[in-house]
Short mmCIF file of C-alpha atoms in Angstrom, two decimals:
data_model
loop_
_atom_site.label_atom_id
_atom_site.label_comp_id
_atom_site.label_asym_id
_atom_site.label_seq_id
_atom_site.Cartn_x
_atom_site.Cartn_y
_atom_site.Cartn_z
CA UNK A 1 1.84 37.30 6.14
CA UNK A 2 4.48 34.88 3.97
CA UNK A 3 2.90 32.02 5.70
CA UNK A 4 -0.51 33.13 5.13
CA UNK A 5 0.83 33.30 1.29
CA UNK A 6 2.61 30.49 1.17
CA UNK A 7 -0.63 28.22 2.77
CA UNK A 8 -2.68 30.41 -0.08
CA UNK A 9 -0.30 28.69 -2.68
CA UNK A 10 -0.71 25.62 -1.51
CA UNK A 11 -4.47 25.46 -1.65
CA UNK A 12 -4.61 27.02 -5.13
CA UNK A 13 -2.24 23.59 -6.05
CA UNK A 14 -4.51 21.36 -3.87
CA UNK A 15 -7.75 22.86 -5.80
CA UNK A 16 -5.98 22.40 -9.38
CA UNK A 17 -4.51 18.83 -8.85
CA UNK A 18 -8.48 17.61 -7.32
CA UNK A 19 -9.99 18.43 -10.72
CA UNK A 20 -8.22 15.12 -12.27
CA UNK A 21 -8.94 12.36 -10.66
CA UNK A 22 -6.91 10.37 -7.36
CA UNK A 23 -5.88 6.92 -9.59
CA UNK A 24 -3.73 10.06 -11.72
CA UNK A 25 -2.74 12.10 -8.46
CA UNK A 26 -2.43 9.86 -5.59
CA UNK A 27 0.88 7.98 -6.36
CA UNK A 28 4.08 8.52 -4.30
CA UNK A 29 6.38 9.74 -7.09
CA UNK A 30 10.16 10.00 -7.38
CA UNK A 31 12.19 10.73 -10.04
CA UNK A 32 15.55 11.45 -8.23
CA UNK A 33 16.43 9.40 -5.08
CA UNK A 34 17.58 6.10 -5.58
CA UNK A 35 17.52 3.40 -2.44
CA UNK A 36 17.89 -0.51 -2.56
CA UNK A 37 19.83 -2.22 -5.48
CA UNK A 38 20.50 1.53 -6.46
CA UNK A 39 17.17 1.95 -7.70
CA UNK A 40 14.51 4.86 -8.31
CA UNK A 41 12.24 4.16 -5.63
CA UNK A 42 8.42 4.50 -5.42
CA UNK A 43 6.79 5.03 -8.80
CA UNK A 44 8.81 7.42 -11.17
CA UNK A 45 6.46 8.28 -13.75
CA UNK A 46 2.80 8.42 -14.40
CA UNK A 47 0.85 8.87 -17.45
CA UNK A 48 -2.85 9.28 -18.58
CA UNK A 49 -5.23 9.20 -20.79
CA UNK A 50 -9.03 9.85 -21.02
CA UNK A 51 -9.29 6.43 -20.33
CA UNK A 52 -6.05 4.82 -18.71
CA UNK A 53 -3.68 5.74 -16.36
CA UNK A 54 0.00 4.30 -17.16
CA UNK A 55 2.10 3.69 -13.89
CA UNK A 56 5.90 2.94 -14.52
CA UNK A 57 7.74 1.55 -11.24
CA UNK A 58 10.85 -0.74 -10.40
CA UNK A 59 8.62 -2.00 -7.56
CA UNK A 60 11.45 -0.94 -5.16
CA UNK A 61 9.85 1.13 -2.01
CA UNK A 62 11.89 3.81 -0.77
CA UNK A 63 11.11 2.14 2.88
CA UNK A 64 13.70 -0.81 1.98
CA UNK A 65 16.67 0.05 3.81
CA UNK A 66 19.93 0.17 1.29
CA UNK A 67 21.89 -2.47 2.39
CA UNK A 68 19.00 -4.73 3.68
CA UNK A 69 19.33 -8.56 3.76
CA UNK A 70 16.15 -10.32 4.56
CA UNK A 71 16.27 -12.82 7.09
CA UNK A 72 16.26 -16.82 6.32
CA UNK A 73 15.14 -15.66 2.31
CA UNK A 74 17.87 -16.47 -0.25
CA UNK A 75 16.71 -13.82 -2.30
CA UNK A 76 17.35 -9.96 -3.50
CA UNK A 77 14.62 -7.56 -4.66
CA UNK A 78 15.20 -6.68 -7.98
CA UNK A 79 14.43 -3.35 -9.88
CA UNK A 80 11.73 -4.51 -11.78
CA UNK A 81 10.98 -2.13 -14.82
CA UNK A 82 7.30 -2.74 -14.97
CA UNK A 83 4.70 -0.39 -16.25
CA UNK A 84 0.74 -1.26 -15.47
CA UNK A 85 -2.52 0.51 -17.30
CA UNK A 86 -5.33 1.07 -14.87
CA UNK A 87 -8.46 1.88 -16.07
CA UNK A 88 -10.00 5.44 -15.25
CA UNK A 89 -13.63 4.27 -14.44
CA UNK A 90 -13.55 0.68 -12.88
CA UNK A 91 -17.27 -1.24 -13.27
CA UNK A 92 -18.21 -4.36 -11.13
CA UNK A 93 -18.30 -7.63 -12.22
CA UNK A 94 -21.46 -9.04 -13.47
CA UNK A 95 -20.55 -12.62 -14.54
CA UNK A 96 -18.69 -15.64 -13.02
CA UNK A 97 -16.34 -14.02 -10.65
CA UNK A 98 -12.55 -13.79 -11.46
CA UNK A 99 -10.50 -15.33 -8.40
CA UNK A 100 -7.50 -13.53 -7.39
CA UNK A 101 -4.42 -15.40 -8.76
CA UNK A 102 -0.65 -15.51 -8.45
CA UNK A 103 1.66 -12.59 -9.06
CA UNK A 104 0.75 -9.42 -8.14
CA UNK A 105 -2.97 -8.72 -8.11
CA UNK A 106 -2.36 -5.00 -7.72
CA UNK A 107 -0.10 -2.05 -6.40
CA UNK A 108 0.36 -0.23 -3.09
CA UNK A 109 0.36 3.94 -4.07
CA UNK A 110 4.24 3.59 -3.90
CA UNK A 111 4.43 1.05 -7.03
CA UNK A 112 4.86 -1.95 -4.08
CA UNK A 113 3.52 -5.13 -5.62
CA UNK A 114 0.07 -6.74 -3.99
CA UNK A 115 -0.05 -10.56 -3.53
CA UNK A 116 -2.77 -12.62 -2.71
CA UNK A 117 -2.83 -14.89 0.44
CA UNK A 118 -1.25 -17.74 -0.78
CA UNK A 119 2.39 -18.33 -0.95
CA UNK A 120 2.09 -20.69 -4.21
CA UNK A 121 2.22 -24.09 -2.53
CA UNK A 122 -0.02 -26.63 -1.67
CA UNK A 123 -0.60 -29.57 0.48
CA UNK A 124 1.94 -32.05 -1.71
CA UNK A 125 1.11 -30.41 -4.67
CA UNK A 126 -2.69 -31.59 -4.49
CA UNK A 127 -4.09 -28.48 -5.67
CA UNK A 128 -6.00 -28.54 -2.25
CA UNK A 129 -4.81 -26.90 0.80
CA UNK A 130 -2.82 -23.84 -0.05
CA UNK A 131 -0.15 -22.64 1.97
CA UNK A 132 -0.85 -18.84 3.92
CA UNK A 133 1.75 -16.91 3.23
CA UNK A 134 1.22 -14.98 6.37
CA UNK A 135 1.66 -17.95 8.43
CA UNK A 136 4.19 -20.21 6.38
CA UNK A 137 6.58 -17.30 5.03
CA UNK A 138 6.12 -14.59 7.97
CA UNK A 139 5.04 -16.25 11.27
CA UNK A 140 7.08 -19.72 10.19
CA UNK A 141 9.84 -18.74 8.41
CA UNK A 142 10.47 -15.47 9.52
CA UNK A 143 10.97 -13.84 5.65
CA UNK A 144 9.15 -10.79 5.76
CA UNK A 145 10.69 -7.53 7.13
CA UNK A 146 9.66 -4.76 9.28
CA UNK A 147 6.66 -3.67 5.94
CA UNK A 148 5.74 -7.05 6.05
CA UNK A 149 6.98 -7.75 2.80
CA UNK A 150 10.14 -9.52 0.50
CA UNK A 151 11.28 -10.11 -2.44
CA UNK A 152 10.57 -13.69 -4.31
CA UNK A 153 12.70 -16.09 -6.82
CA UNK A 154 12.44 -13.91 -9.50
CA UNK A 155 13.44 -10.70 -7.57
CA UNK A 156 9.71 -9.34 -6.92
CA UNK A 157 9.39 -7.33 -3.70
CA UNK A 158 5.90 -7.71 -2.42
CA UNK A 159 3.65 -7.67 0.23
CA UNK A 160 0.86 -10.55 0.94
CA UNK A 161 -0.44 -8.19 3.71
CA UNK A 162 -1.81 -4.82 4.88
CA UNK A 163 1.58 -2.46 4.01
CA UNK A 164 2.75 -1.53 7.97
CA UNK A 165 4.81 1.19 6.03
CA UNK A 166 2.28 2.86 3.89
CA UNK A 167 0.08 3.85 7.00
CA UNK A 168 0.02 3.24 10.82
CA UNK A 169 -2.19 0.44 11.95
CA UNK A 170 -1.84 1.62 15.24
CA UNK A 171 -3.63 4.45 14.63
CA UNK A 172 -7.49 4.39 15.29
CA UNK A 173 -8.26 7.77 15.62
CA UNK A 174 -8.61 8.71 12.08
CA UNK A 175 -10.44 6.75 8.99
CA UNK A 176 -7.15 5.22 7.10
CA UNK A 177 -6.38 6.64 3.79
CA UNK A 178 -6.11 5.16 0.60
CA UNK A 179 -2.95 2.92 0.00
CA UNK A 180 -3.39 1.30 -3.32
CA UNK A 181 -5.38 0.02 -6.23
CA UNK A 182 -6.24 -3.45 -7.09
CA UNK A 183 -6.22 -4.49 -11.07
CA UNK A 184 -10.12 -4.26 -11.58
CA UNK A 185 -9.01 -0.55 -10.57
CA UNK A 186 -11.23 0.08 -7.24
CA UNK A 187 -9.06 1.87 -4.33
CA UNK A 188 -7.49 0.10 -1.15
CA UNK A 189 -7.75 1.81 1.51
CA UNK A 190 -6.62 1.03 5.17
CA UNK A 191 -8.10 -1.19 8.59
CA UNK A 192 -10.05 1.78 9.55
CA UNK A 193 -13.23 3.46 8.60
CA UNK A 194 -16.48 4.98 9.91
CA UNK A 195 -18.68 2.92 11.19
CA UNK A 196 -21.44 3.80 8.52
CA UNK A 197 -19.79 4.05 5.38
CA UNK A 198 -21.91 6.93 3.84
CA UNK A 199 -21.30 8.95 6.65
CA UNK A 200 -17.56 10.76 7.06
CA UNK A 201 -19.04 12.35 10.56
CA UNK A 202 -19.78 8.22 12.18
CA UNK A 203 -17.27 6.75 14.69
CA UNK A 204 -14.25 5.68 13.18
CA UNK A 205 -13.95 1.46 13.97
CA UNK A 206 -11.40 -0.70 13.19
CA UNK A 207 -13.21 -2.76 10.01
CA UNK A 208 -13.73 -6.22 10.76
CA UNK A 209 -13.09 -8.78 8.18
CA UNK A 210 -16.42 -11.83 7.77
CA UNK A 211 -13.85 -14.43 7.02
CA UNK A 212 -13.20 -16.70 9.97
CA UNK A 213 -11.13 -19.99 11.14
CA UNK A 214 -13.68 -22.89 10.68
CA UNK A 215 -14.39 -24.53 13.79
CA UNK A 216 -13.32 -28.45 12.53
CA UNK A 217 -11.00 -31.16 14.17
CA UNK A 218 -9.80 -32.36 10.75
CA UNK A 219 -9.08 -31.02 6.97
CA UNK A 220 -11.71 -33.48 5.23
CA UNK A 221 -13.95 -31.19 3.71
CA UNK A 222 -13.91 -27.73 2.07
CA UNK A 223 -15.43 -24.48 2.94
CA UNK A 224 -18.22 -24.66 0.95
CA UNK A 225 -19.07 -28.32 2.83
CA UNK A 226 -17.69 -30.44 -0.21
CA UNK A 227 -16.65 -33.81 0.95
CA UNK A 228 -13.20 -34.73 -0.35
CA UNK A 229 -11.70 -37.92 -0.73
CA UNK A 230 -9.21 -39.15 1.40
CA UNK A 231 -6.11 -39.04 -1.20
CA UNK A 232 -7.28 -35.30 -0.79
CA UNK A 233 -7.30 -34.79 2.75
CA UNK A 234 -4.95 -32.13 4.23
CA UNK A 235 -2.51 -32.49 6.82
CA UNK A 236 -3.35 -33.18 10.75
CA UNK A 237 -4.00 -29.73 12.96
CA UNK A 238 -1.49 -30.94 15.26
CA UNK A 239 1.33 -31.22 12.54
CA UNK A 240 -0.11 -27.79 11.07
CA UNK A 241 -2.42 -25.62 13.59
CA UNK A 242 -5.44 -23.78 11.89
CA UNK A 243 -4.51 -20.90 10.15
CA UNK A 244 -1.90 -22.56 8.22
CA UNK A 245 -4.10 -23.17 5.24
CA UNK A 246 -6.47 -21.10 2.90
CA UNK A 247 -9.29 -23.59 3.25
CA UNK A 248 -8.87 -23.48 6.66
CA UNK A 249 -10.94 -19.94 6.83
CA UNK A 250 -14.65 -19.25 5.81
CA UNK A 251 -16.58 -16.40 4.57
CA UNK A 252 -20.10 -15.40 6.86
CA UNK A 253 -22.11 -13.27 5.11
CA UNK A 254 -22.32 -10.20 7.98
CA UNK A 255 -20.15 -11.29 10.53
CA UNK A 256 -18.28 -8.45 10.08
CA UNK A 257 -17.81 -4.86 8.20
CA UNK A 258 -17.12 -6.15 4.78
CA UNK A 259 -17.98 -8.45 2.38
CA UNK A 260 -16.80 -11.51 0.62
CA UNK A 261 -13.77 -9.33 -1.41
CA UNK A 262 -12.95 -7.66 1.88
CA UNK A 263 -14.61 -4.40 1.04
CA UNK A 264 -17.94 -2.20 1.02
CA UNK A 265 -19.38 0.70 -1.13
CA UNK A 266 -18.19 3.90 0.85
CA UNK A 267 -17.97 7.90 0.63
CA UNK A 268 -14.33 9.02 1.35
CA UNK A 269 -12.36 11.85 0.74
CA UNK A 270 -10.82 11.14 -2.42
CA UNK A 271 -14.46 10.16 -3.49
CA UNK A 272 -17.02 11.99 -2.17
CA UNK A 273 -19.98 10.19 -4.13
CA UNK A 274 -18.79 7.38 -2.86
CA UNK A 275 -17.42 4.12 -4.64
CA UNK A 276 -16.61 0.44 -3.85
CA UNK A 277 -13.60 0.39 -1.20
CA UNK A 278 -11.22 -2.80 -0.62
CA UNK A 279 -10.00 -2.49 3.17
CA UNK A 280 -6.40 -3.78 4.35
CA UNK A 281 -8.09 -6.36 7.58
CA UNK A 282 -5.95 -5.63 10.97
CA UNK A 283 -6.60 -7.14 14.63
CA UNK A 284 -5.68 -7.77 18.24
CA UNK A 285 -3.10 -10.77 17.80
CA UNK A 286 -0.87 -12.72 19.68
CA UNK A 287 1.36 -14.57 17.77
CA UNK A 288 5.42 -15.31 17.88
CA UNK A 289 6.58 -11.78 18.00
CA UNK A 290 3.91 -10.71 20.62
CA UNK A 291 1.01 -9.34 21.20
CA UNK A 292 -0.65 -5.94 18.89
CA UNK A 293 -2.48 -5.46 15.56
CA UNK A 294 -1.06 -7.58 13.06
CA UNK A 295 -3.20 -8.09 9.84
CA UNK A 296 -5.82 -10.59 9.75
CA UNK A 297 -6.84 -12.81 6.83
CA UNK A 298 -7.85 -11.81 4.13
CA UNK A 299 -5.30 -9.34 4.52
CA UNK A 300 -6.18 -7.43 1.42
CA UNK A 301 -8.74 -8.44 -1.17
CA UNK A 302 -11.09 -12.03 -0.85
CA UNK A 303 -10.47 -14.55 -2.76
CA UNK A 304 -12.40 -12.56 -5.64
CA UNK A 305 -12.09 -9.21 -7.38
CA UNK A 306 -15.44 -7.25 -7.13
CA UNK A 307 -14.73 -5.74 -10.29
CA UNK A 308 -14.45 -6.68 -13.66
CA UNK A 309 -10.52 -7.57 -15.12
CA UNK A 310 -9.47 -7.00 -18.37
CA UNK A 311 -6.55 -9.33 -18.97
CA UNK A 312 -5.99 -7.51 -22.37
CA UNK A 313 -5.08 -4.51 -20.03
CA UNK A 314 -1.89 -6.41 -19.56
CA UNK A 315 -1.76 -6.49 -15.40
CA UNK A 316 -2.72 -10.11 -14.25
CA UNK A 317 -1.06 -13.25 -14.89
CA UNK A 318 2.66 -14.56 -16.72
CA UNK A 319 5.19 -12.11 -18.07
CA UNK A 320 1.99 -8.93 -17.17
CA UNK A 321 3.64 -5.77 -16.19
CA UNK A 322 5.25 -4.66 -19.07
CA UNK A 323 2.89 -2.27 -20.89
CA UNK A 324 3.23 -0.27 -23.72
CA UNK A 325 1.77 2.92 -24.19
CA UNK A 326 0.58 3.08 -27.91
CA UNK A 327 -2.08 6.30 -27.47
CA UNK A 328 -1.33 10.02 -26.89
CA UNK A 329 -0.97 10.04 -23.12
CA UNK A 330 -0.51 13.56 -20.61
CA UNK A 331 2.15 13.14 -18.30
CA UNK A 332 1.35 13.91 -14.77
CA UNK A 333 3.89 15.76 -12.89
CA UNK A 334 3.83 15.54 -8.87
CA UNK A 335 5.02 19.63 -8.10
CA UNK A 336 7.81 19.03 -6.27
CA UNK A 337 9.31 23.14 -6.75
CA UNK A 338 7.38 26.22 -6.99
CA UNK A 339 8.87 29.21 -7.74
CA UNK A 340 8.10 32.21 -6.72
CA UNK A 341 9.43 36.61 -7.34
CA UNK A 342 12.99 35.11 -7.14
CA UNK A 343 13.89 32.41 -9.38
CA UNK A 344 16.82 30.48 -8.10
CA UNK A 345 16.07 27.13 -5.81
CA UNK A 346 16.95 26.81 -2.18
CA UNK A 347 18.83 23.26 -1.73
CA UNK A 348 17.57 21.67 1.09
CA UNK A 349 19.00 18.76 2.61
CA UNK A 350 17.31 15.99 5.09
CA UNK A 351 18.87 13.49 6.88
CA UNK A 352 19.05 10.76 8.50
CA UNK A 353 16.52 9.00 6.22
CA UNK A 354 15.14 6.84 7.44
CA UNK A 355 14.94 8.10 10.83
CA UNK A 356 13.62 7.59 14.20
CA UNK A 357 14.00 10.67 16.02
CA UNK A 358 15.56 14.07 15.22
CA UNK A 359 15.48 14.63 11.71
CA UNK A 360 18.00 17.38 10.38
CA UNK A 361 17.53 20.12 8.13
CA UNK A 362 20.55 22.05 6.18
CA UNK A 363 20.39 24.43 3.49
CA UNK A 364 23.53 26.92 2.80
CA UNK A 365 21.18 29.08 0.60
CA UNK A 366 19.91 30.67 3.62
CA UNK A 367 21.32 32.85 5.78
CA UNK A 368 20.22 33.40 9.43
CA UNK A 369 17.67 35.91 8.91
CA UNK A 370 15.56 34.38 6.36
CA UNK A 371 12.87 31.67 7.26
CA UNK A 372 10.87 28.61 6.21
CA UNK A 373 7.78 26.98 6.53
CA UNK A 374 8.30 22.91 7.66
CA UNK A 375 5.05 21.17 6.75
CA UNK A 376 4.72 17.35 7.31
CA UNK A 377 1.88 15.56 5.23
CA UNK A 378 0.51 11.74 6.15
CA UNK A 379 0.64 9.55 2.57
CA UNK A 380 -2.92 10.73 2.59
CA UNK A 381 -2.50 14.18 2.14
CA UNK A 382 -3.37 15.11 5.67
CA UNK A 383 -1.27 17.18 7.24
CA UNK A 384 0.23 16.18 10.29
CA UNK A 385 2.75 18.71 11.63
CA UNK A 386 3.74 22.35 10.20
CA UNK A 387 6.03 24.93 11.99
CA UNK A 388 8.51 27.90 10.69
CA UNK A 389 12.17 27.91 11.05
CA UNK A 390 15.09 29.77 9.89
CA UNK A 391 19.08 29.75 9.18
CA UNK A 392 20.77 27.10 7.22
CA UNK A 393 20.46 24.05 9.78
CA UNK A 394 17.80 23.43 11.73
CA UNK A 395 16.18 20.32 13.32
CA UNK A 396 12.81 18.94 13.43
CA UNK A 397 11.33 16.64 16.27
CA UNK A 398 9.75 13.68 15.18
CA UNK A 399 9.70 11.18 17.37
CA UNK A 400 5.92 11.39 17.52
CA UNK A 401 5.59 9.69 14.41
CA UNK A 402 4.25 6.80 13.47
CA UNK A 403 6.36 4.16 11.48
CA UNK A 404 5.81 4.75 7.42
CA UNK A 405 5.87 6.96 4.92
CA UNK A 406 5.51 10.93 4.91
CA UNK A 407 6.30 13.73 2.78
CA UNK A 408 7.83 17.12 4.14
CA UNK A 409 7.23 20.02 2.01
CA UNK A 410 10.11 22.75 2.72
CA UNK A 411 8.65 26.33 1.89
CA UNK A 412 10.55 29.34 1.30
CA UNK A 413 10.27 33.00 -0.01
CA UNK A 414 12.32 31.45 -2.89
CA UNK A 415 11.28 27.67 -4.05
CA UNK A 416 9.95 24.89 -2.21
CA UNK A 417 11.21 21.24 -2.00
CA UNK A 418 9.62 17.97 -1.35
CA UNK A 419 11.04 15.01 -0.03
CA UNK A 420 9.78 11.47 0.94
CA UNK A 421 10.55 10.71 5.24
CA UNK A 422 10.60 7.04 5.98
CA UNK A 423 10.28 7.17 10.01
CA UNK A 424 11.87 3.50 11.30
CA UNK A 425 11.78 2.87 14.85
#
C-alpha cells in the first residue's frame, strides 16, 4: 500500500513537471555535490522565461573522476562559470546556412560543452584540410578519457563526440534518449531510433549517418569537386590515412538515416508532435583500442545548424557563455525531497560513486523495521530498476548497468532523496 502511494506521488510530480516544457525540465541538476577541481558538477541552476531558458554550469560533469589526469594533455578542466540562453521555440533556418564553428556549439543535458569535429588546426595553417579531432586528439594522441572528452588550453572540458557517459551506445534495444541541445535550440538525442521516425511502435535501428570517406588516392580537390591548386593540396594518405581530415568525408543525400546536419524531423517522447532531432552517429569500428561502437563522423551535428542562430543570444563564438539575465525569469527547481505526514528528512548516504558493482546504501534515520523504496531512473527518465529495502544499510546490485549516468530516487514514509550514480567499469 506505501509503495502503491509512494509510485502515486511520483506520477502526480511526473504529470506537473510535463506541463512546462523538456529544454526547462530535462537538465541534470546539482546544487550540492562538488567533483573535479572541487566544483558543482552538472548544471546548478536553471531559469526561464516565456521565451528563454537560462542554464548556469561550470561545465564540470559529475562523471570526471576527482583526481583525474588526462593522458598525454597538458591541461586541467577548469570550472567554467558560464551561463547560456536557449530559446523556448527554436525555428529552422531559411537563409544561407550558419556553419558550425569553434568553441562549443552547444551543451550535453549535464552542462558538458559540445564541439564540432575539428580540433582547430589545419593542414600548415592553409585554411584547407582541418584536423578531426576524433582521429588527431583521440585515436592519435590518446587525450580523451573514458566520456570521450577533455579539457582544452583555456580549461574547457568538452566532448567532440557522441557523450559514452550520458547514455549507453551499447544499447540497441531501446530508442536513445535525449542528451543535449545544440545553440539553434533543437534536441540531441542518441545513435538510436525507430526506424520510421513518426512511428514510436517501428523497429528501433542504430541511425546511420550519409556522410562517408571519399573514395580518392590523393587530397587535390574538395568535397564539393572544387579543384585546388597545388600550394593547397593536403598531405599524402600514406603520411595521414583517410579519416584524418574533415574534407576527407562527403555528404550523400540518402545514404543513410539522416540528413546533411546529422538529424531528421521525428516524434519522441519528450515531443510527441514531433520536432527536428540531431542524432549522436555510432558504428561497428575497429580502430587502436579494438573492435565495438565507437562514434562515427559527424559525431554530433553536420557541418551546419538546421536552425536559425541568434548570435545576440550570446552562445556562439569569442568570450559567449557569459549571459546575463536582465528579464523577470522563474526558477526551475529539480524536486530532489518530498515530504510527506512527518516532516523531518531521512539522510541517505551512497557510496562508492562512481561505482562498478555493489553500490551501498546507509541511513542511521532508520531503524530495522522501517522500509524504502530504491528506484533507479536512465538520464531519460526511464526507469530501469526499483525494489524495497529496509534498516539503515543496505546494498544494491548493479553490476548490470551500463557505463553513464543515472539517478536513484530513495523513497521513504518520511522524505525522499535523489542522487546522481556514475557507474565506471
Amino acid at each position: 500500500m506505501r509503495i502503491t502511494l509512494l509510485l502515486a506521488l511520483l506520477c502526480t510530480l511526473s504529470s506537473s513537471f510535463a506541463q512546462l516544457p523538456p529544454v526547462i525540465t530535462s537538465w541534470i541538476q546539482n546544487n550540492t555535490s562538488t567533483g573535479f577541481a572541487d566544483a558543482i558538477t552538472n548544471v546548478q541552476q536553471v531559469n526561464y522565461s516565456d521565451t528563454y531558458v537560462y542554464i548556469k554550469t561550470d561545465d564540470i560533469p559529475s562523471w570526471i573522476p576527482i583526481a583525474y589526469d588526462w593522458p598525454n594533455n597538458p591541461w586541467f578542466a577548469v570550472p567554467m562559470n558560464y551561463q547560456f540562453r536557449f530559446r523556448r521555440n527554436p525555428i529552422p533556418n531559411v537563409g544561407p546556412e550558419t556553419k558550425t564553428g569553434y568553441g562549443h556549439i552547444g551543451l550535453w543535458l549535464n552542462g558538458c560543452s559540445i564541439y564540432n569535429p575539428k580540433d582547430a588546426k589545419s593542414y600548415l595553417d592553409s585554411l584547407r584540410w582541418f584536423q578531426n579531432a576524433w582521429y588527431w586528439e583521440h585515436l592519435l594522441g590518446e587525450t580523451f578519457d573514458h566520456c570521450l572528452g577533455h579539457p582544452n588550453g583555456s580549461g574547457e572540458y568538452h566532448t567532440h563526440v557522441t557523450p559514452a557517459c550520458l547514455y549507453d551506445i551499447e544499447d540497441s534495444t531501446m530508442a536513445s534518449p535525449m542528451v543535449g541541445y545544440a545553440f539553434d535550440y533543437y534536441p540531441i538525442y542518441g545513435g538510436y531510433g525507430h526506424t520510421n521516425a513518426l512511428d514510436t511502435n517501428s523497429e528501433i535501428v542504430r541511425l546511420r549517418s550519409s556522410y562517408r570517406l571519399r573514395n580518392m588516392v590523393d587530397r587535390t580537390t574538395l568535397p564539393n569537386g572544387t579543384i585546388l591548386p597545388e600550394s593547397l593540396h593536403g598531405p599524402t594518405l600514406d603520411s595521414v590515412p583517410l579519416g584524418g581530415y574533415m574534407e576527407d568525408f562527403e555528404y550523400i543525400e540518402g545514404l543513410g538515416d539522416l540528413d546533411e546536419h546529422n538529424g531528421r524531423f521525428s516524434i519522441t517522447r519528450d515531443y510527441p508532435s514531433g520536432i527536428y532531432t540531431y542524432h549522436t552517429t555510432i558504428g561497428w569500428v575497429n580502430d587502436v583500442y579494438g573492435y565495438g561502437i565507437k562514434p562515427v563522423f559527424p559525431y554530433v551535428i553536420g557541418t551546419a545548424y538546421y536552425g536559425e542562430v541568434f548570435p545576440a543570444d550570446g552562445n556562439t563564438g569569442p568570450n559567449s557563455g557569459f549571459v546575463e539575465i536582465t528579464e523577470p525569469v522563474t526558477l526551475y527547481v529539480y524536486q530532489t525531497t518530498e515530504t510527506g505526514s512527518k516532516k523531518e528528512a531521512i539522510d541517505f548516504q551512497i557510496y562508492p560513486n562512481p561505482s562498478s558493482g555493489l553500490l551501498n546504501i546507509d541511513s542511521k534515520d532508520l531503524d530495522d523495521s522501517e522500509t524504502y523504496l530504491i528506484q533507479v531512473f536512465a538520464v531519460n527518465g526511464a526507469m530501469v530498476k526499483e525494489i524495497s529495502a529496509s534498516g539503515a544499510t543496505s546494498n544494491l546490485d548493479i553490476r548490470f548497468l551500463a557505463n553513464g549516468l543515472y539517478h536513484i530516487k530513495l523513497t521513504s514514509s518520511k522524505s525522499s532523496s535523489s542522487f546522481r550514480l556514475v557507474v565506471a567499469k
